[in-house]
CSV table of C-alpha atoms and ligand atoms in Angstrom, one decimal:
chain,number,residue,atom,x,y,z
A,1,UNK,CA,-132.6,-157.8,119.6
A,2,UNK,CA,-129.2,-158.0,118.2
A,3,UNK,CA,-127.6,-159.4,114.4
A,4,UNK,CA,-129.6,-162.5,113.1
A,5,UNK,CA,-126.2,-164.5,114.5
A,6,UNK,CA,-126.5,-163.0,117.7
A,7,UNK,CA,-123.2,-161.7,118.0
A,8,UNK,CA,-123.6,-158.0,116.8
A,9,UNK,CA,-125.4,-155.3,118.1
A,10,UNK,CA,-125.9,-152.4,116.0
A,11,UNK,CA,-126.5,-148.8,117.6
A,12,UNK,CA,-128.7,-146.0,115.7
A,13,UNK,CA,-128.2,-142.7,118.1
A,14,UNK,CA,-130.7,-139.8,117.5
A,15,UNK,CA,-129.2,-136.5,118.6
A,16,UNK,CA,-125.6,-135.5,118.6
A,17,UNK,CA,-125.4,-132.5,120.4
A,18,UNK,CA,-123.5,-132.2,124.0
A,19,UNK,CA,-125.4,-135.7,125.3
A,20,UNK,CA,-124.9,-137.1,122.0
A,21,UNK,CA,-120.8,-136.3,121.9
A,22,UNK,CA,-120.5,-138.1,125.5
A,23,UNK,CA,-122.7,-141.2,124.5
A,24,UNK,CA,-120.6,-141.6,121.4
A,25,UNK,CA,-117.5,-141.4,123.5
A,26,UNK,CA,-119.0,-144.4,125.8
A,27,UNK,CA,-119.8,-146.2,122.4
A,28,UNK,CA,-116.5,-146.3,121.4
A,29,UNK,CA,-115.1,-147.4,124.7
A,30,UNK,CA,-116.8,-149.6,126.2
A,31,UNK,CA,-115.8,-152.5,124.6
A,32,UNK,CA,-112.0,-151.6,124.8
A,33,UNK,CA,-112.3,-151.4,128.4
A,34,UNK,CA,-114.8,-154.3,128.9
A,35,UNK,CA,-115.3,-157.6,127.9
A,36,UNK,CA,-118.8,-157.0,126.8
A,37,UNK,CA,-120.7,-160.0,125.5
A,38,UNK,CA,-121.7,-158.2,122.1
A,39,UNK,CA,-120.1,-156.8,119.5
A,40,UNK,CA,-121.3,-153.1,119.6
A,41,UNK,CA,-121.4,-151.5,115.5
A,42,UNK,CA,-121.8,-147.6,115.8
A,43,UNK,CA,-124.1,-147.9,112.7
A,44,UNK,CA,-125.9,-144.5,112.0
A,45,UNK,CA,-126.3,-141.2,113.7
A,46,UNK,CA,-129.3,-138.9,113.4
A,47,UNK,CA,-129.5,-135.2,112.8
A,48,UNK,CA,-132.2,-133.3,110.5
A,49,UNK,CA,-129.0,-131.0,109.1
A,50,UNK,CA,-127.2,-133.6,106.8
A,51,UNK,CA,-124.1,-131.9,106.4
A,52,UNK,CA,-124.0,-131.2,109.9
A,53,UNK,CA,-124.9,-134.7,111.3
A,54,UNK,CA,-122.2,-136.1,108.5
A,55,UNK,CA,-119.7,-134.1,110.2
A,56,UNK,CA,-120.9,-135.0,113.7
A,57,UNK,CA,-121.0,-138.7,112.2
A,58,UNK,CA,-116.9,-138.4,111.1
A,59,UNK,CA,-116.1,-136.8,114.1
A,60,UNK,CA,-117.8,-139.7,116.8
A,61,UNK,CA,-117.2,-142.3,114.8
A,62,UNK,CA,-120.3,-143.0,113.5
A,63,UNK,CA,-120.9,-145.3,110.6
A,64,UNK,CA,-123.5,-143.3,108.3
A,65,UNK,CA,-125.9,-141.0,108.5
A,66,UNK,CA,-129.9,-140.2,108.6
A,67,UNK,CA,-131.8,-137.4,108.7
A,68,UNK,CA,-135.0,-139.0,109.7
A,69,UNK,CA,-134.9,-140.5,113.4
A,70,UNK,CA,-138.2,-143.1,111.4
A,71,UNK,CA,-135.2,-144.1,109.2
A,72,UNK,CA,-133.0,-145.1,111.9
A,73,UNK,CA,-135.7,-147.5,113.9
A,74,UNK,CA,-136.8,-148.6,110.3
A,75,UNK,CA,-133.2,-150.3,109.6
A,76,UNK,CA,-132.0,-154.2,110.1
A,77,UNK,CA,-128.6,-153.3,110.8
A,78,UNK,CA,-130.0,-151.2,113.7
A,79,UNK,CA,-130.9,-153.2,117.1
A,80,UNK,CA,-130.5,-150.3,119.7
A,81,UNK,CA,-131.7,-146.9,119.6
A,82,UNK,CA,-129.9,-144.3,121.9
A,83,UNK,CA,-132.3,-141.4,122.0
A,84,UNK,CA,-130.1,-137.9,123.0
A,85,UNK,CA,-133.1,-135.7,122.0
A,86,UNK,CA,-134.8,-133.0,124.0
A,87,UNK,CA,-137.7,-134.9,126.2
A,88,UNK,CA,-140.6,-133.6,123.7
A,89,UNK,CA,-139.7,-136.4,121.7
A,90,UNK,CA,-138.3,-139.5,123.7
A,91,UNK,CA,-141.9,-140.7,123.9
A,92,UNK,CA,-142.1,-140.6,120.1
A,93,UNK,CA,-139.1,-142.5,119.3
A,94,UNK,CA,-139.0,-144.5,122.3
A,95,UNK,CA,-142.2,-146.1,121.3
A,96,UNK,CA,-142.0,-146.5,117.9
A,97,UNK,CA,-138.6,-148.3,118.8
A,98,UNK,CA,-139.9,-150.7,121.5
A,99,UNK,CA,-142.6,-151.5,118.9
A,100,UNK,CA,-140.2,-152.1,116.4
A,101,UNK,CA,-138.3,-154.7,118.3
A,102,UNK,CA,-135.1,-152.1,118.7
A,103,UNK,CA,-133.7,-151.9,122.6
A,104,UNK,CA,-133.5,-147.9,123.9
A,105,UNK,CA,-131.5,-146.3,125.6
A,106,UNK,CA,-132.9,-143.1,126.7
A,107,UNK,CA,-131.8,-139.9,128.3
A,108,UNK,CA,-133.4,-138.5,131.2
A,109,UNK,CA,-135.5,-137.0,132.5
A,110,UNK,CA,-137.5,-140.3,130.4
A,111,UNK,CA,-139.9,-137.5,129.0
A,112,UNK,CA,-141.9,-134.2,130.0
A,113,UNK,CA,-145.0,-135.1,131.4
A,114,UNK,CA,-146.1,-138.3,133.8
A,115,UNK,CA,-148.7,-138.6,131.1
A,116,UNK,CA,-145.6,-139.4,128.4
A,117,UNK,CA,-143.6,-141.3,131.0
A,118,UNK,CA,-146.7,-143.6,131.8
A,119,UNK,CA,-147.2,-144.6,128.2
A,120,UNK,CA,-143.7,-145.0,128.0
A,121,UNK,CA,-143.3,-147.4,130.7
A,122,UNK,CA,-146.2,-149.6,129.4
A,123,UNK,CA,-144.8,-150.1,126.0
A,124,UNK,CA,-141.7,-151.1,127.7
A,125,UNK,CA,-142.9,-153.1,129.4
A,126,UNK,CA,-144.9,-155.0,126.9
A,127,UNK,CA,-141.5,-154.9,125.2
A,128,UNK,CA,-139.8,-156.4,127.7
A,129,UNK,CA,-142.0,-159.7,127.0
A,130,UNK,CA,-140.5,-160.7,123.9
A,131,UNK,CA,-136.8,-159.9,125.3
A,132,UNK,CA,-136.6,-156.0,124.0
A,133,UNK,CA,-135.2,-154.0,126.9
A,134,UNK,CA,-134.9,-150.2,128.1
A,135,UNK,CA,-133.5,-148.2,130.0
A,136,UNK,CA,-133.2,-144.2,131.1
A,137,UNK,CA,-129.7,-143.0,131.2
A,138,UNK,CA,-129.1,-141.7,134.7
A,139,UNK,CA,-125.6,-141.7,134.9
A,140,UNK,CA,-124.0,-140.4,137.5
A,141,UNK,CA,-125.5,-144.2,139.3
A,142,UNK,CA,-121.9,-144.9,137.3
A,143,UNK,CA,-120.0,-142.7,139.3
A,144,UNK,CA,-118.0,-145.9,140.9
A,145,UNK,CA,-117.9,-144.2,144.6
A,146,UNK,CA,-121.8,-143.5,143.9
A,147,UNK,CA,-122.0,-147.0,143.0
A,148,UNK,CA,-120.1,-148.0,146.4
A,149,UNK,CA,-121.9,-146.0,148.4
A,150,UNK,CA,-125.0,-147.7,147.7
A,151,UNK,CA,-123.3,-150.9,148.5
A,152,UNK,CA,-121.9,-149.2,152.0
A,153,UNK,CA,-125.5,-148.3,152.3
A,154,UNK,CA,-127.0,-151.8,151.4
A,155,UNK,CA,-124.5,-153.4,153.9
A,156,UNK,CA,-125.4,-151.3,156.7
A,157,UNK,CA,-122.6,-149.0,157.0
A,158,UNK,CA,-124.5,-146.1,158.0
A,159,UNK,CA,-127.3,-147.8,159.8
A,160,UNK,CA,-130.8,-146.0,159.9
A,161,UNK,CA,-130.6,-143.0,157.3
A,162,UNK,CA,-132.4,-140.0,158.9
A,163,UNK,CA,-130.8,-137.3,156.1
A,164,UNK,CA,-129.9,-136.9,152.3
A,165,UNK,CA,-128.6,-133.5,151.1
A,166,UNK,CA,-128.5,-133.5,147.9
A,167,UNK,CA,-127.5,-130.4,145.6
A,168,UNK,CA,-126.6,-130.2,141.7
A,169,UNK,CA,-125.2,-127.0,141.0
A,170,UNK,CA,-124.4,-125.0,137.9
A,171,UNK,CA,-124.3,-121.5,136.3
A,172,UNK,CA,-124.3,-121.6,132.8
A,173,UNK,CA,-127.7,-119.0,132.4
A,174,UNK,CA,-126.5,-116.6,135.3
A,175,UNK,CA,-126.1,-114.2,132.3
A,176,UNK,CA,-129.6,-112.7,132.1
A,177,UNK,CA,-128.6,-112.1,127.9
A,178,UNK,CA,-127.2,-115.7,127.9
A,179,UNK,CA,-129.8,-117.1,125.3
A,180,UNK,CA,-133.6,-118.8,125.4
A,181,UNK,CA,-132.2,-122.4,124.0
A,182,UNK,CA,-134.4,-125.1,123.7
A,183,UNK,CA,-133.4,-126.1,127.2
A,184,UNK,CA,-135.1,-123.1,129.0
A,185,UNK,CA,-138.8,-123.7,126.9
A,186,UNK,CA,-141.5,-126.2,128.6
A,187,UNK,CA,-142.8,-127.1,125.3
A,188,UNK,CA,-139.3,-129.1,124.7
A,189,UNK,CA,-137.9,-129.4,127.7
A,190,UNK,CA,-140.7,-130.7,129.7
A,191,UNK,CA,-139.3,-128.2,133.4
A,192,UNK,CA,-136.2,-126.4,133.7
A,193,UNK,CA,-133.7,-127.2,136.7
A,194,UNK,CA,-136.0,-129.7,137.6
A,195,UNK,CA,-136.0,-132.1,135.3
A,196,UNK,CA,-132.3,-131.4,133.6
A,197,UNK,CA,-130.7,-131.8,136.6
A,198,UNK,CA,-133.1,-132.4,139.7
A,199,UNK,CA,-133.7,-135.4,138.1
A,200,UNK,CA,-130.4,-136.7,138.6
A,201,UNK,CA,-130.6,-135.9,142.3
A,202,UNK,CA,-133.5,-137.9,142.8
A,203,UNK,CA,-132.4,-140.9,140.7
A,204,UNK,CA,-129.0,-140.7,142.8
A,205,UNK,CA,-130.4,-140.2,146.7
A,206,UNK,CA,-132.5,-143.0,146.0
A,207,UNK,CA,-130.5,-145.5,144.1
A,208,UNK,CA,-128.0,-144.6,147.1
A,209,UNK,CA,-130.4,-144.9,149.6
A,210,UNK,CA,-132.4,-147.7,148.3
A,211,UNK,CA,-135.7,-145.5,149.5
A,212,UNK,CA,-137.9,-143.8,147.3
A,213,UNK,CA,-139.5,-139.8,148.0
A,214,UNK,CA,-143.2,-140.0,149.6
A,215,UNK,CA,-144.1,-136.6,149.2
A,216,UNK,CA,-142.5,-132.9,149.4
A,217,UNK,CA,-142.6,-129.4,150.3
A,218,UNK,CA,-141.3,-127.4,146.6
A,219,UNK,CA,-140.1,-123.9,145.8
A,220,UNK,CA,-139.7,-123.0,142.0
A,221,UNK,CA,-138.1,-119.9,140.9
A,222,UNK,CA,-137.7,-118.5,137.4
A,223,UNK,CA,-134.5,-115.0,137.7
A,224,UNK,CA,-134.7,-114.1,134.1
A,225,UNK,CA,-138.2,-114.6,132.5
A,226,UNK,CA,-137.0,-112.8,129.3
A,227,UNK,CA,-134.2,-113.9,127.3
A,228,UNK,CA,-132.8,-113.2,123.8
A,229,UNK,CA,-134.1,-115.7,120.9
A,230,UNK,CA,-130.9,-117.6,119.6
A,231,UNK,CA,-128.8,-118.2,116.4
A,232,UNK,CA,-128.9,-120.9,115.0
A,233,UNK,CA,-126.7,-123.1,116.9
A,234,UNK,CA,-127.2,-122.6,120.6
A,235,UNK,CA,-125.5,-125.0,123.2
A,236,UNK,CA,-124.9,-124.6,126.4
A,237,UNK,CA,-122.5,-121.9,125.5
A,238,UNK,CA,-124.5,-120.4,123.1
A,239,UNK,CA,-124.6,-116.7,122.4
A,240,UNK,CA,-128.0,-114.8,121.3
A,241,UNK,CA,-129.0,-113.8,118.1
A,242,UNK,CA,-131.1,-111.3,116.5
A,243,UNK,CA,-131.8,-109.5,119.6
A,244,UNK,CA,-135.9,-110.0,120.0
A,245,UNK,CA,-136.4,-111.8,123.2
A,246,UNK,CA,-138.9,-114.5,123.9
A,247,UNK,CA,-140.6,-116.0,127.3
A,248,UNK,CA,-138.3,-118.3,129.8
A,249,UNK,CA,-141.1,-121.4,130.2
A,250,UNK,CA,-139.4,-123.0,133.1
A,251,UNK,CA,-137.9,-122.7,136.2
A,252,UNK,CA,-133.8,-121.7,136.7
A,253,UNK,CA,-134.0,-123.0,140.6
A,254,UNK,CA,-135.9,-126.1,142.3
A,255,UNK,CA,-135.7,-126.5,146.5
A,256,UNK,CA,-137.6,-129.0,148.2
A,257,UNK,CA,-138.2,-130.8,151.2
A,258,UNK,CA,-139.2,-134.5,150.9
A,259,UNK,CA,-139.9,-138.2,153.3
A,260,UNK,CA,-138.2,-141.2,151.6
A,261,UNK,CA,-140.3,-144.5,152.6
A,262,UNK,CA,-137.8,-145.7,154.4
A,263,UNK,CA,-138.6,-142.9,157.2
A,264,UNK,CA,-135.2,-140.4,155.9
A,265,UNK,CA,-136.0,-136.5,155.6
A,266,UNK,CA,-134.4,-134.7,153.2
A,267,UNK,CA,-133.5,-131.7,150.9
A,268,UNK,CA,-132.9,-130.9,147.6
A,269,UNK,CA,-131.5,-128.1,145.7
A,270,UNK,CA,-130.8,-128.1,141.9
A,271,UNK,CA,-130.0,-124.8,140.1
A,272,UNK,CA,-128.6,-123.1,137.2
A,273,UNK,CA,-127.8,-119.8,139.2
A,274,UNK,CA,-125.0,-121.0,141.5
A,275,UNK,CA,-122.8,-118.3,140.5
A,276,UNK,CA,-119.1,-120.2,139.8
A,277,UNK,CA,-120.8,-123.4,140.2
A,278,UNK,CA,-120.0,-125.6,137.1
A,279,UNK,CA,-121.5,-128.9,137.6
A,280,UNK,CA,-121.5,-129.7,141.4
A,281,UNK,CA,-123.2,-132.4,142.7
A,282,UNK,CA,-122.7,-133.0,146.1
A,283,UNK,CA,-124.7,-136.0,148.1
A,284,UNK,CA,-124.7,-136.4,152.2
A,285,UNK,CA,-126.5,-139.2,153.6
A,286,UNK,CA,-126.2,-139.4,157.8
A,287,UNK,CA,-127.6,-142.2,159.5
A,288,UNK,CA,-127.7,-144.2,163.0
A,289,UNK,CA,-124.1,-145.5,162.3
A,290,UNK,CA,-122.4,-143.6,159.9
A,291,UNK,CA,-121.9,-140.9,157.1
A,292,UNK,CA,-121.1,-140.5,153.2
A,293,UNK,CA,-120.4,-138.0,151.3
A,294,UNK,CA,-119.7,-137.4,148.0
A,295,UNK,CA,-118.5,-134.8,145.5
A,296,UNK,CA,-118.9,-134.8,142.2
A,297,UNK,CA,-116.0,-132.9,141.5
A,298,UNK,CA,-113.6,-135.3,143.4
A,299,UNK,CA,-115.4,-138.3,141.9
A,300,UNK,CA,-112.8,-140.5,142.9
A,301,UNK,CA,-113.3,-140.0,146.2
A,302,UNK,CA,-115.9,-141.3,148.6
A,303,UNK,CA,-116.3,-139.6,152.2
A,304,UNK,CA,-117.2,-142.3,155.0
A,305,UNK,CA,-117.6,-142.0,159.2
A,306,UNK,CA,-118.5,-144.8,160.6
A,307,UNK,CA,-119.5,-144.1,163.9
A,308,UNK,CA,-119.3,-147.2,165.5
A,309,UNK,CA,-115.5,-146.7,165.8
A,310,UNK,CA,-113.5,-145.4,168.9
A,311,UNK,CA,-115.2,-141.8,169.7
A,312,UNK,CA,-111.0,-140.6,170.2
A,313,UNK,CA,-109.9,-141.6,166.4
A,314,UNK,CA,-113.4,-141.1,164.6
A,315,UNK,CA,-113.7,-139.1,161.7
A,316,UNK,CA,-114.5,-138.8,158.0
A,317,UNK,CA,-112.0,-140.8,155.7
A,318,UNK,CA,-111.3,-140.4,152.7
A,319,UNK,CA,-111.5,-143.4,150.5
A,320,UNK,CA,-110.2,-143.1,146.7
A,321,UNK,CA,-112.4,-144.9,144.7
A,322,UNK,CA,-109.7,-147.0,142.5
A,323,UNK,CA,-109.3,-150.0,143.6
A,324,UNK,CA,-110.2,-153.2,141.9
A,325,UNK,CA,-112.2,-154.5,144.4
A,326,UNK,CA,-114.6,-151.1,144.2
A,327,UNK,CA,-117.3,-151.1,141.3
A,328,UNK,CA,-116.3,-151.1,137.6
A,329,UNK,CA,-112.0,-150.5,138.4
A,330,UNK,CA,-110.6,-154.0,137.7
A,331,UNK,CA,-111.3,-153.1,133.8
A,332,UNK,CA,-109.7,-149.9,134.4
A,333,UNK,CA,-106.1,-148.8,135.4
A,334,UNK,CA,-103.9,-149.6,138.5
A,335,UNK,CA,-104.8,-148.1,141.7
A,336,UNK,CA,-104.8,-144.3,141.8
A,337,UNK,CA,-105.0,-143.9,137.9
A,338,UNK,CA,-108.4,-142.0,138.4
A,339,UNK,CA,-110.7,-141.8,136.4
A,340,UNK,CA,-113.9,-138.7,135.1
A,341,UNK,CA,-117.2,-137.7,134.2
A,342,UNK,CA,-117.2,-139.7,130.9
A,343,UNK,CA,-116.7,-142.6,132.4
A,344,UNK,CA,-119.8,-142.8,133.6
A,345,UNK,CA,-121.6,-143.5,129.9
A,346,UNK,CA,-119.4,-145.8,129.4
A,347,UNK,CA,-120.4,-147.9,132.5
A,348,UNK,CA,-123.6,-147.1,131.8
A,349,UNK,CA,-123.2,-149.0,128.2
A,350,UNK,CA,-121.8,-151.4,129.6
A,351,UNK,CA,-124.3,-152.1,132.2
A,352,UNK,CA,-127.2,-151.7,129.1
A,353,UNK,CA,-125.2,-154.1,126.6
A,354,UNK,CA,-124.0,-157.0,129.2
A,355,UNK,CA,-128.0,-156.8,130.1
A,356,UNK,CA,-129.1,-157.1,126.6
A,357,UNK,CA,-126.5,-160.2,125.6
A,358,UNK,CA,-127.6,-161.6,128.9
A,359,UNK,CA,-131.1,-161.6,128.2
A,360,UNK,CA,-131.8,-159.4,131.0
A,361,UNK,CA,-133.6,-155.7,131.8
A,362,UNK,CA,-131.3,-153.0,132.8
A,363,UNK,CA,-132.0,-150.7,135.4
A,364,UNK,CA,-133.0,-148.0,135.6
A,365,UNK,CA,-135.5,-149.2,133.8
A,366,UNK,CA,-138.6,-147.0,132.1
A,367,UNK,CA,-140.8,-147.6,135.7
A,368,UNK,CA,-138.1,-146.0,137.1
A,369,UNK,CA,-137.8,-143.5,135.0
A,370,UNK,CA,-141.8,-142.9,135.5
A,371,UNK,CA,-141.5,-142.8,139.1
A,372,UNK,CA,-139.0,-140.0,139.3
A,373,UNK,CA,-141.0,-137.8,136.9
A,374,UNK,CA,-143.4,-138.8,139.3
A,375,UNK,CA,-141.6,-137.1,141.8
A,376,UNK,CA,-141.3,-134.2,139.7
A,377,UNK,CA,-145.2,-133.5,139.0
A,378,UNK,CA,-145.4,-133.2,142.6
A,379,UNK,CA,-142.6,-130.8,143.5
A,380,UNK,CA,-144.2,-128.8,140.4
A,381,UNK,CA,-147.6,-129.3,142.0
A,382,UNK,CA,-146.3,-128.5,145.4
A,383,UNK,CA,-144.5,-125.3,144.2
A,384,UNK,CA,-148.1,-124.4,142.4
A,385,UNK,CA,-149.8,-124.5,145.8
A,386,UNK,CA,-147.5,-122.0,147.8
A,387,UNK,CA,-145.2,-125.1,149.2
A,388,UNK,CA,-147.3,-127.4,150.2
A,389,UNK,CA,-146.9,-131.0,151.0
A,390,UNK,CA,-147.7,-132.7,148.2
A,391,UNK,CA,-147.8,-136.7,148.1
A,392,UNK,CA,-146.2,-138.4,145.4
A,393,UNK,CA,-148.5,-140.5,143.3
A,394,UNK,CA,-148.0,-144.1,143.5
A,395,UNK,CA,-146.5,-145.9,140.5
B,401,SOE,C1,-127.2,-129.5,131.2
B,401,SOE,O1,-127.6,-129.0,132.4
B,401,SOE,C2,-126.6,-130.9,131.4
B,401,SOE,O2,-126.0,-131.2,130.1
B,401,SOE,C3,-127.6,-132.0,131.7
B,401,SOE,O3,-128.6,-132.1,130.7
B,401,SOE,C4,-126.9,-133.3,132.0
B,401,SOE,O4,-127.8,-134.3,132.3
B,401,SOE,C5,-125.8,-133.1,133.0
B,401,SOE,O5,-125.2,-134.3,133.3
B,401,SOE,C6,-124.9,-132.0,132.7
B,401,SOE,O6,-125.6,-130.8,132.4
């Protein structure tokens, strides 16, 4: 809900690490960019470590502090929670939340398990009948030339879609004595690849495409199955600790093959061993009458062929993503003043918040959240049974 006035809206986040830093950064900036219809209050940040939290809290911009996330979804002057938590606890809080009356915001992948996603979905959408909303924080959907492709998509640009190539691409692990952070353990982090950044992949062909995965042919790979145990404080550029090692749970590379409904083949490749790879996503849909492409690391840039012009002159173009006219950019700068990757949670608040003070559910909502882990279980189960083709359960 929001203040008893209606004018407020108070936001408890639970986590801080690297998630946490770029949420708070969208916090803050949202409503100096937009006109949102609420007033957001940064009111309390969560970490078990006071001192450290408080810190955290000074640096963000938070309000005050908790060390007990119960705390946070206990308090009146709380009407959001923004859960930046490994997934072995979004279920947790997300529920006890919902069932407190508090709106969430929740990062993906929504949690480990269908099992957890499922039980999520259904308290949000129980929620949703007395006006509480959710939503799962797939934000590269935010990307404004994502966001235009779908509409080139939606218009017809590209006609018939018969193939998404999708990648996501990093390397921060290639170091086989590069730590075992909570990231690279199934009991916390649900998969590895996968669900940190296949996830994303998933959410992104589809909301592009407007089809959703049928079924799929997987390939799971673990490099390093040992790794050192960390100190106490291990980000993504952590460094090891005492020297024992312990077990790498998940996998370091997903490929797979999948049908979208819509009767589009297509491939997927999300890894954390693509040596000199940073944080690549790159996205190529081709259909009956046209092409996009996309590259995360020219975000303000959109690739389109429409083939339905002169054979002589036809070719990709390149279309900067800046104008007002394009999604989210009248708020922004003139044309040309680009914009980056944390934009992206900031459109993403703003999409949550304008939702909320309109009285209406955000997307992607928990159901969608459910369905990609759906999408998940199956490349996990296809990759179990040497590749098969595995269907996706139904919703
Ligand atoms: C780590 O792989 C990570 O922080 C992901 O968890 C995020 O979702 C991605 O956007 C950047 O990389």
């Amino acid at each position: 809900m929001s203040s008893p006035d209606g004018s407020v809206l108070g936001i408890g986040m639970i986590g801080y690490a690297f998630m946490g830093a770029a949420h708070s950064h969208a916090w803050r900036n949202a409503a100096r960019v937009f006109d949102l219809p609420l007033d957001v209050r940064m009111a309390v940040l969560c970490g078990r470590n006071r001192e450290a939290a408080a810190a955290a809290a000074a640096q963000l911009g938070w309000e005050s502090v908790e060390t007990d996330w119960k705390a946070v979804v206990e308090r009146d002057d709380v009407h959001l929670v923004d859960i930046c938590t490994p997934g072995s606890s979004h279920g947790e809080i997300a529920t006890a939340a919902l069932t407190a009356g508090k709106h969430v915001l929740c990062e993906k992948p929504l949690a480990n398990t269908v099992a957890e996603a499922r039980s999520m979905a259904e308290v949000a959408r129980a929620a949703r009948a007395s006006g509480v909303r959710s939503m799962v924080g797939f934000n590269y959907r935010r990307v404004p030339a994502v966001t235009f492709a779908r509409q080139l998509v939606a218009d017809g640009r590209v006609g018939e879609i018969r193939h998404v190539r999708a990648q996501y691409l990093q390397d921060w692990i290639v170091d086989p004595e590069f730590p075992l952070v909570w990231r690279l353990k199934a009991d916390e982090a649900g998969s590895g690849a996968l669900g940190d950044i296949g996830a994303h992949i998933v959410d992104l062909t589809q909301y592009v495409t407007g089809q959703r995965i049928t079924g799929v042919n997987a390939v799971l790979e673990t490099f390093v199955r040992e790794r050192p145990l960390p100190g106490a404080s291990a980000g993504l550029s952590a460094s090891g600790g005492s020297g024992e090692k312990g077990e790498v749970t998940v996998d370091d590379a997903a490929l797979f093959l999948g049908r979208l409904d819509g009767g589009a083949v297509a491939t997927y490749e999300a890894t954390r061993f693509a040596t000199g790879r940073k944080n690549s996503i790159r996205v190529e849909v081709n259909g009956s009458a046209g092409s996009i492409a996309f590259d995360l690391e020219r975000l303000n840039e959109l690739e389109f062929l429409d083939g339905t012009e002169d054979a002589a002159t036809q070719g990709f173009r390149r279309i900067l993503v800046t104008e007002p006219t394009h999604p989210y950019l009248a708020a922004w700068w003139p044309p040309g003043h680009t914009l980056g990757w944390a934009e992206t949670f900031t459109h993403e608040v703003k999409d949550l918040v304008e939702a909320v003070g309109a009285g209406q559910d955000p997307a992607p909502s928990f159901e969608d959240g459910l369905q990609v882990q759906l999408v998940l279980d199956a490349v996990q189960r296809s990759a179990a049974d040497r590749g098969c083709w595995t269907e996706v359960e139904a919703l």
